[in-house]
PDB file of N, CA and C in Angstrom:
ATOM      1  N   HIS Y   1      21.782 -13.967  12.359  1.00 51.00           N
ATOM      2  CA  HIS Y   1      20.638 -14.019  11.454  1.00 51.00           C
ATOM      3  C   HIS Y   1      20.986 -13.600  10.037  1.00 51.00           C
ATOM      4  N   GLY Y   2      22.210 -13.709   9.654  1.00 60.00           N
ATOM      5  CA  GLY Y   2      22.563 -13.350   8.292  1.00 60.00           C
ATOM      6  C   GLY Y   2      22.821 -11.870   8.134  1.00 60.00           C
ATOM      7  N   ARG Y   3      22.575 -11.395   6.924  1.00 63.00           N
ATOM      8  CA  ARG Y   3      22.823  -9.987   6.606  1.00 63.00           C
ATOM      9  C   ARG Y   3      21.798  -9.078   7.284  1.00 63.00           C
ATOM     10  N   PRO Y   4      22.186  -7.827   7.569  1.00 59.00           N
ATOM     11  CA  PRO Y   4      21.216  -6.901   8.162  1.00 59.00           C
ATOM     12  C   PRO Y   4      20.134  -6.563   7.151  1.00 59.00           C
ATOM     13  N   CYS Y   5      18.952  -6.309   7.646  1.00 57.00           N
ATOM     14  CA  CYS Y   5      17.825  -5.954   6.782  1.00 57.00           C
ATOM     15  C   CYS Y   5      18.100  -4.602   6.133  1.00 57.00           C
ATOM     16  N   ALA Y   6      17.906  -4.503   4.817  1.00 55.00           N
ATOM     17  CA  ALA Y   6      18.169  -3.260   4.083  1.00 55.00           C
ATOM     18  C   ALA Y   6      17.340  -2.111   4.620  1.00 55.00           C
ATOM     19  N   ALA Y   7      16.106  -2.383   5.031  1.00 50.00           N
ATOM     20  CA  ALA Y   7      15.245  -1.316   5.544  1.00 50.00           C
ATOM     21  C   ALA Y   7      15.834  -0.722   6.820  1.00 50.00           C
ATOM     22  N   LYS Y   8      16.456  -1.541   7.641  1.00 47.00           N
ATOM     23  CA  LYS Y   8      17.038  -1.046   8.880  1.00 47.00           C
ATOM     24  C   LYS Y   8      18.227  -0.144   8.602  1.00 47.00           C
ATOM     25  N   ILE Y   9      18.957  -0.417   7.563  1.00 54.00           N
ATOM     26  CA  ILE Y   9      20.089   0.433   7.208  1.00 54.00           C
ATOM     27  C   ILE Y   9      19.595   1.834   6.865  1.00 54.00           C
ATOM     28  N   LEU Y  10      18.451   1.936   6.208  1.00 60.00           N
ATOM     29  CA  LEU Y  10      17.912   3.230   5.795  1.00 60.00           C
ATOM     30  C   LEU Y  10      17.220   3.973   6.922  1.00 60.00           C
ATOM     31  N   VAL Y  11      16.689   3.240   7.900  1.00 60.00           N
ATOM     32  CA  VAL Y  11      15.944   3.862   8.993  1.00 60.00           C
ATOM     33  C   VAL Y  11      16.571   3.424  10.303  1.00 60.00           C
ATOM     34  N   ARG Y  12      17.417   4.244  10.837  1.00 68.00           N
ATOM     35  CA  ARG Y  12      18.107   3.896  12.083  1.00 68.00           C
ATOM     36  C   ARG Y  12      17.132   3.967  13.264  1.00 68.00           C
ATOM     37  N   GLY Y  13      17.381   3.140  14.251  1.00 73.00           N
ATOM     38  CA  GLY Y  13      16.567   3.151  15.456  1.00 73.00           C
ATOM     39  C   GLY Y  13      15.302   2.317  15.344  1.00 73.00           C
ATOM     40  N   VAL Y  14      15.152   1.577  14.245  1.00 74.00           N
ATOM     41  CA  VAL Y  14      13.996   0.713  14.064  1.00 74.00           C
ATOM     42  C   VAL Y  14      14.422  -0.711  14.374  1.00 74.00           C
ATOM     43  N   ASP Y  15      13.607  -1.424  15.181  1.00 83.00           N
ATOM     44  CA  ASP Y  15      13.982  -2.797  15.515  1.00 83.00           C
ATOM     45  C   ASP Y  15      13.847  -3.703  14.294  1.00 83.00           C
ATOM     46  N   ASP Y  16      14.476  -4.870  14.364  1.00 83.00           N
ATOM     47  CA  ASP Y  16      14.514  -5.796  13.229  1.00 83.00           C
ATOM     48  C   ASP Y  16      13.129  -6.193  12.737  1.00 83.00           C
ATOM     49  N   ASP Y  17      12.210  -6.501  13.653  1.00 86.00           N
ATOM     50  CA  ASP Y  17      10.872  -6.932  13.244  1.00 86.00           C
ATOM     51  C   ASP Y  17      10.150  -5.829  12.480  1.00 86.00           C
ATOM     52  N   THR Y  18      10.264  -4.602  12.966  1.00 85.00           N
ATOM     53  CA  THR Y  18       9.624  -3.474  12.287  1.00 85.00           C
ATOM     54  C   THR Y  18      10.277  -3.223  10.935  1.00 85.00           C
ATOM     55  N   ALA Y  19      11.588  -3.299  10.884  1.00 83.00           N
ATOM     56  CA  ALA Y  19      12.301  -3.088   9.626  1.00 83.00           C
ATOM     57  C   ALA Y  19      11.906  -4.141   8.594  1.00 83.00           C
ATOM     58  N   LYS Y  20      11.797  -5.386   9.023  1.00 86.00           N
ATOM     59  CA  LYS Y  20      11.405  -6.455   8.105  1.00 86.00           C
ATOM     60  C   LYS Y  20       9.959  -6.289   7.648  1.00 86.00           C
ATOM     61  N   ALA Y  21       9.077  -5.898   8.557  1.00 88.00           N
ATOM     62  CA  ALA Y  21       7.677  -5.661   8.185  1.00 88.00           C
ATOM     63  C   ALA Y  21       7.580  -4.505   7.190  1.00 88.00           C
ATOM     64  N   ASN Y  22       8.343  -3.450   7.427  1.00 86.00           N
ATOM     65  CA  ASN Y  22       8.349  -2.315   6.498  1.00 86.00           C
ATOM     66  C   ASN Y  22       8.872  -2.727   5.125  1.00 86.00           C
ATOM     67  N   ALA Y  23       9.903  -3.554   5.097  1.00 87.00           N
ATOM     68  CA  ALA Y  23      10.468  -4.017   3.827  1.00 87.00           C
ATOM     69  C   ALA Y  23       9.452  -4.860   3.060  1.00 87.00           C
ATOM     70  N   ARG Y  24       8.714  -5.722   3.777  1.00 91.00           N
ATOM     71  CA  ARG Y  24       7.686  -6.528   3.116  1.00 91.00           C
ATOM     72  C   ARG Y  24       6.570  -5.639   2.558  1.00 91.00           C
ATOM     73  N   LEU Y  25       6.180  -4.626   3.310  1.00 89.00           N
ATOM     74  CA  LEU Y  25       5.146  -3.704   2.854  1.00 89.00           C
ATOM     75  C   LEU Y  25       5.600  -2.944   1.610  1.00 89.00           C
ATOM     76  N   ILE Y  26       6.824  -2.471   1.628  1.00 91.00           N
ATOM     77  CA  ILE Y  26       7.365  -1.754   0.466  1.00 91.00           C
ATOM     78  C   ILE Y  26       7.433  -2.678  -0.745  1.00 91.00           C
ATOM     79  N   ALA Y  27       7.844  -3.921  -0.533  1.00 92.00           N
ATOM     80  CA  ALA Y  27       7.934  -4.875  -1.637  1.00 92.00           C
ATOM     81  C   ALA Y  27       6.563  -5.178  -2.238  1.00 92.00           C
ATOM     82  N   ALA Y  28       5.525  -5.176  -1.423  1.00 92.00           N
ATOM     83  CA  ALA Y  28       4.167  -5.490  -1.894  1.00 92.00           C
ATOM     84  C   ALA Y  28       3.446  -4.271  -2.455  1.00 92.00           C
ATOM     85  N   ALA Y  29       3.998  -3.093  -2.279  1.00 92.00           N
ATOM     86  CA  ALA Y  29       3.310  -1.854  -2.670  1.00 92.00           C
ATOM     87  C   ALA Y  29       2.858  -1.809  -4.126  1.00 92.00           C
ATOM     88  N   PRO Y  30       3.665  -2.212  -5.093  1.00 93.00           N
ATOM     89  CA  PRO Y  30       3.197  -2.149  -6.489  1.00 93.00           C
ATOM     90  C   PRO Y  30       1.943  -2.989  -6.732  1.00 93.00           C
ATOM     91  N   GLU Y  31       1.900  -4.200  -6.156  1.00 94.00           N
ATOM     92  CA  GLU Y  31       0.728  -5.052  -6.327  1.00 94.00           C
ATOM     93  C   GLU Y  31      -0.487  -4.467  -5.616  1.00 94.00           C
ATOM     94  N   MET Y  32      -0.265  -3.874  -4.445  1.00 92.00           N
ATOM     95  CA  MET Y  32      -1.381  -3.254  -3.726  1.00 92.00           C
ATOM     96  C   MET Y  32      -1.934  -2.072  -4.515  1.00 92.00           C
ATOM     97  N   ALA Y  33      -1.060  -1.272  -5.098  1.00 93.00           N
ATOM     98  CA  ALA Y  33      -1.506  -0.134  -5.906  1.00 93.00           C
ATOM     99  C   ALA Y  33      -2.279  -0.617  -7.129  1.00 93.00           C
ATOM    100  N   GLU Y  34      -1.808  -1.699  -7.745  1.00 94.00           N
ATOM    101  CA  GLU Y  34      -2.508  -2.254  -8.903  1.00 94.00           C
ATOM    102  C   GLU Y  34      -3.917  -2.724  -8.513  1.00 94.00           C
ATOM    103  N   LEU Y  35      -4.029  -3.374  -7.370  1.00 92.00           N
ATOM    104  CA  LEU Y  35      -5.338  -3.809  -6.891  1.00 92.00           C
ATOM    105  C   LEU Y  35      -6.248  -2.612  -6.627  1.00 92.00           C
ATOM    106  N   LEU Y  36      -5.712  -1.564  -6.025  1.00 92.00           N
ATOM    107  CA  LEU Y  36      -6.510  -0.362  -5.773  1.00 92.00           C
ATOM    108  C   LEU Y  36      -6.989   0.251  -7.081  1.00 92.00           C
ATOM    109  N   ARG Y  37      -6.125   0.262  -8.095  1.00 92.00           N
ATOM    110  CA  ARG Y  37      -6.542   0.795  -9.405  1.00 92.00           C
ATOM    111  C   ARG Y  37      -7.657  -0.056 -10.007  1.00 92.00           C
ATOM    112  N   TRP Y  38      -7.548  -1.376  -9.855  1.00 91.00           N
ATOM    113  CA  TRP Y  38      -8.596  -2.265 -10.353  1.00 91.00           C
ATOM    114  C   TRP Y  38      -9.914  -1.982  -9.632  1.00 91.00           C
ATOM    115  N   VAL Y  39      -9.852  -1.833  -8.315  1.00 88.00           N
ATOM    116  CA  VAL Y  39     -11.056  -1.567  -7.528  1.00 88.00           C
ATOM    117  C   VAL Y  39     -11.723  -0.273  -7.983  1.00 88.00           C
ATOM    118  N   THR Y  40     -10.921   0.767  -8.230  1.00 88.00           N
ATOM    119  CA  THR Y  40     -11.512   2.060  -8.594  1.00 88.00           C
ATOM    120  C   THR Y  40     -12.174   2.030  -9.956  1.00 88.00           C
ATOM    121  N   THR Y  41     -11.757   1.127 -10.833  1.00 89.00           N
ATOM    122  CA  THR Y  41     -12.358   1.089 -12.166  1.00 89.00           C
ATOM    123  C   THR Y  41     -13.364  -0.040 -12.353  1.00 89.00           C
ATOM    124  N   ASN Y  42     -13.311  -1.069 -11.529  1.00 87.00           N
ATOM    125  CA  ASN Y  42     -14.153  -2.241 -11.763  1.00 87.00           C
ATOM    126  C   ASN Y  42     -15.196  -2.533 -10.695  1.00 87.00           C
ATOM    127  N   LEU Y  43     -15.102  -1.918  -9.543  1.00 80.00           N
ATOM    128  CA  LEU Y  43     -16.071  -2.187  -8.490  1.00 80.00           C
ATOM    129  C   LEU Y  43     -17.410  -1.560  -8.868  1.00 80.00           C
ATOM    130  N   ARG Y  44     -18.444  -2.354  -8.870  1.00 77.00           N
ATOM    131  CA  ARG Y  44     -19.766  -1.858  -9.253  1.00 77.00           C
ATOM    132  C   ARG Y  44     -20.332  -0.949  -8.179  1.00 77.00           C
ATOM    133  N   LEU Y  45     -20.877   0.177  -8.605  1.00 71.00           N
ATOM    134  CA  LEU Y  45     -21.453   1.134  -7.661  1.00 71.00           C
ATOM    135  C   LEU Y  45     -22.648   0.561  -6.923  1.00 71.00           C
ATOM    136  N   ASP Y  46     -23.406  -0.305  -7.560  1.00 68.00           N
ATOM    137  CA  ASP Y  46     -24.586  -0.856  -6.906  1.00 68.00           C
ATOM    138  C   ASP Y  46     -24.273  -2.022  -5.980  1.00 68.00           C
ATOM    139  N   SER Y  47     -23.009  -2.265  -5.755  1.00 61.00           N
ATOM    140  CA  SER Y  47     -22.625  -3.401  -4.917  1.00 61.00           C
ATOM    141  C   SER Y  47     -22.746  -3.103  -3.427  1.00 61.00           C
ATOM    142  N   GLY Y  48     -23.073  -1.872  -3.076  1.00 70.00           N
ATOM    143  CA  GLY Y  48     -23.218  -1.520  -1.666  1.00 70.00           C
ATOM    144  C   GLY Y  48     -21.906  -1.238  -0.969  1.00 70.00           C
ATOM    145  N   VAL Y  49     -20.834  -1.130  -1.717  1.00 77.00           N
ATOM    146  CA  VAL Y  49     -19.528  -0.870  -1.113  1.00 77.00           C
ATOM    147  C   VAL Y  49     -18.870   0.353  -1.760  1.00 77.00           C
ATOM    148  N   THR Y  50     -19.656   1.377  -1.992  1.00 79.00           N
ATOM    149  CA  THR Y  50     -19.132   2.604  -2.588  1.00 79.00           C
ATOM    150  C   THR Y  50     -17.979   3.155  -1.765  1.00 79.00           C
ATOM    151  N   HIS Y  51     -18.071   3.024  -0.438  1.00 84.00           N
ATOM    152  CA  HIS Y  51     -17.005   3.537   0.433  1.00 84.00           C
ATOM    153  C   HIS Y  51     -15.672   2.853   0.146  1.00 84.00           C
ATOM    154  N   VAL Y  52     -15.706   1.599  -0.288  1.00 86.00           N
ATOM    155  CA  VAL Y  52     -14.466   0.889  -0.612  1.00 86.00           C
ATOM    156  C   VAL Y  52     -13.805   1.548  -1.809  1.00 86.00           C
ATOM    157  N   ARG Y  53     -14.588   1.848  -2.828  1.00 86.00           N
ATOM    158  CA  ARG Y  53     -14.024   2.486  -4.022  1.00 86.00           C
ATOM    159  C   ARG Y  53     -13.498   3.873  -3.692  1.00 86.00           C
ATOM    160  N   GLU Y  54     -14.215   4.625  -2.885  1.00 87.00           N
ATOM    161  CA  GLU Y  54     -13.755   5.965  -2.515  1.00 87.00           C
ATOM    162  C   GLU Y  54     -12.489   5.902  -1.666  1.00 87.00           C
ATOM    163  N   THR Y  55     -12.407   4.939  -0.783  1.00 89.00           N
ATOM    164  CA  THR Y  55     -11.195   4.760   0.021  1.00 89.00           C
ATOM    165  C   THR Y  55     -10.023   4.377  -0.874  1.00 89.00           C
ATOM    166  N   ALA Y  56     -10.256   3.512  -1.847  1.00 90.00           N
ATOM    167  CA  ALA Y  56      -9.205   3.123  -2.796  1.00 90.00           C
ATOM    168  C   ALA Y  56      -8.727   4.343  -3.571  1.00 90.00           C
ATOM    169  N   ARG Y  57      -9.648   5.183  -4.016  1.00 91.00           N
ATOM    170  CA  ARG Y  57      -9.256   6.401  -4.739  1.00 91.00           C
ATOM    171  C   ARG Y  57      -8.413   7.320  -3.865  1.00 91.00           C
ATOM    172  N   ALA Y  58      -8.812   7.465  -2.607  1.00 93.00           N
ATOM    173  CA  ALA Y  58      -8.050   8.327  -1.694  1.00 93.00           C
ATOM    174  C   ALA Y  58      -6.647   7.775  -1.460  1.00 93.00           C
ATOM    175  N   LEU Y  59      -6.531   6.474  -1.304  1.00 92.00           N
ATOM    176  CA  LEU Y  59      -5.211   5.859  -1.112  1.00 92.00           C
ATOM    177  C   LEU Y  59      -4.341   6.028  -2.352  1.00 92.00           C
ATOM    178  N   LEU Y  60      -4.925   5.861  -3.526  1.00 92.00           N
ATOM    179  CA  LEU Y  60      -4.164   6.066  -4.758  1.00 92.00           C
ATOM    180  C   LEU Y  60      -3.683   7.505  -4.881  1.00 92.00           C
ATOM    181  N   ALA Y  61      -4.503   8.441  -4.476  1.00 92.00           N
ATOM    182  CA  ALA Y  61      -4.096   9.842  -4.516  1.00 92.00           C
ATOM    183  C   ALA Y  61      -2.875  10.062  -3.618  1.00 92.00           C
ATOM    184  N   ARG Y  62      -2.879   9.436  -2.445  1.00 90.00           N
ATOM    185  CA  ARG Y  62      -1.714   9.545  -1.553  1.00 90.00           C
ATOM    186  C   ARG Y  62      -0.492   8.894  -2.185  1.00 90.00           C
ATOM    187  N   ILE Y  63      -0.668   7.717  -2.774  1.00 88.00           N
ATOM    188  CA  ILE Y  63       0.453   7.007  -3.418  1.00 88.00           C
ATOM    189  C   ILE Y  63       1.035   7.847  -4.545  1.00 88.00           C
ATOM    190  N   ASP Y  64       0.156   8.474  -5.323  1.00 87.00           N
ATOM    191  CA  ASP Y  64       0.583   9.271  -6.466  1.00 87.00           C
ATOM    192  C   ASP Y  64       1.060  10.673  -6.077  1.00 87.00           C
ATOM    193  N   GLY Y  65       1.015  10.996  -4.771  1.00 86.00           N
ATOM    194  CA  GLY Y  65       1.485  12.287  -4.294  1.00 86.00           C
ATOM    195  C   GLY Y  65       0.539  13.424  -4.546  1.00 86.00           C
ATOM    196  N   GLU Y  66      -0.722  13.116  -4.799  1.00 87.00           N
ATOM    197  CA  GLU Y  66      -1.701  14.158  -5.079  1.00 87.00           C
ATOM    198  C   GLU Y  66      -2.298  14.754  -3.817  1.00 87.00           C
ATOM    199  N   VAL Y  67      -2.165  14.067  -2.694  1.00 71.00           N
ATOM    200  CA  VAL Y  67      -2.734  14.526  -1.436  1.00 71.00           C
ATOM    201  C   VAL Y  67      -1.701  14.300  -0.339  1.00 71.00           C
ATOM    202  N   ALA Y  68      -1.562  15.271   0.532  1.00 53.00           N
ATOM    203  CA  ALA Y  68      -0.621  15.108   1.654  1.00 53.00           C
ATOM    204  C   ALA Y  68      -1.137  14.043   2.584  1.00 53.00           C
ATOM    205  N   SER Y  69      -0.224  13.257   3.126  1.00 51.00           N
ATOM    206  CA  SER Y  69      -0.632  12.185   4.053  1.00 51.00           C
ATOM    207  C   SER Y  69      -0.878  12.721   5.439  1.00 51.00           C
TER     208      SER Y  69
END
């Protein structure tokens, strides 16, 4: 299957599928964080989804290292 997945090299004992899924998640993280930042500043409070904005804020705090996971 070609070269070994870089994520697997860093995390021993992880199967290929998990390593590849983790690598894809890590690669998408900057865009996901950007979307969460957009949600926290642009989601209207009267939209009935206040919990979405609060969840986005909590996730950003974890990403930024402000809260233990």
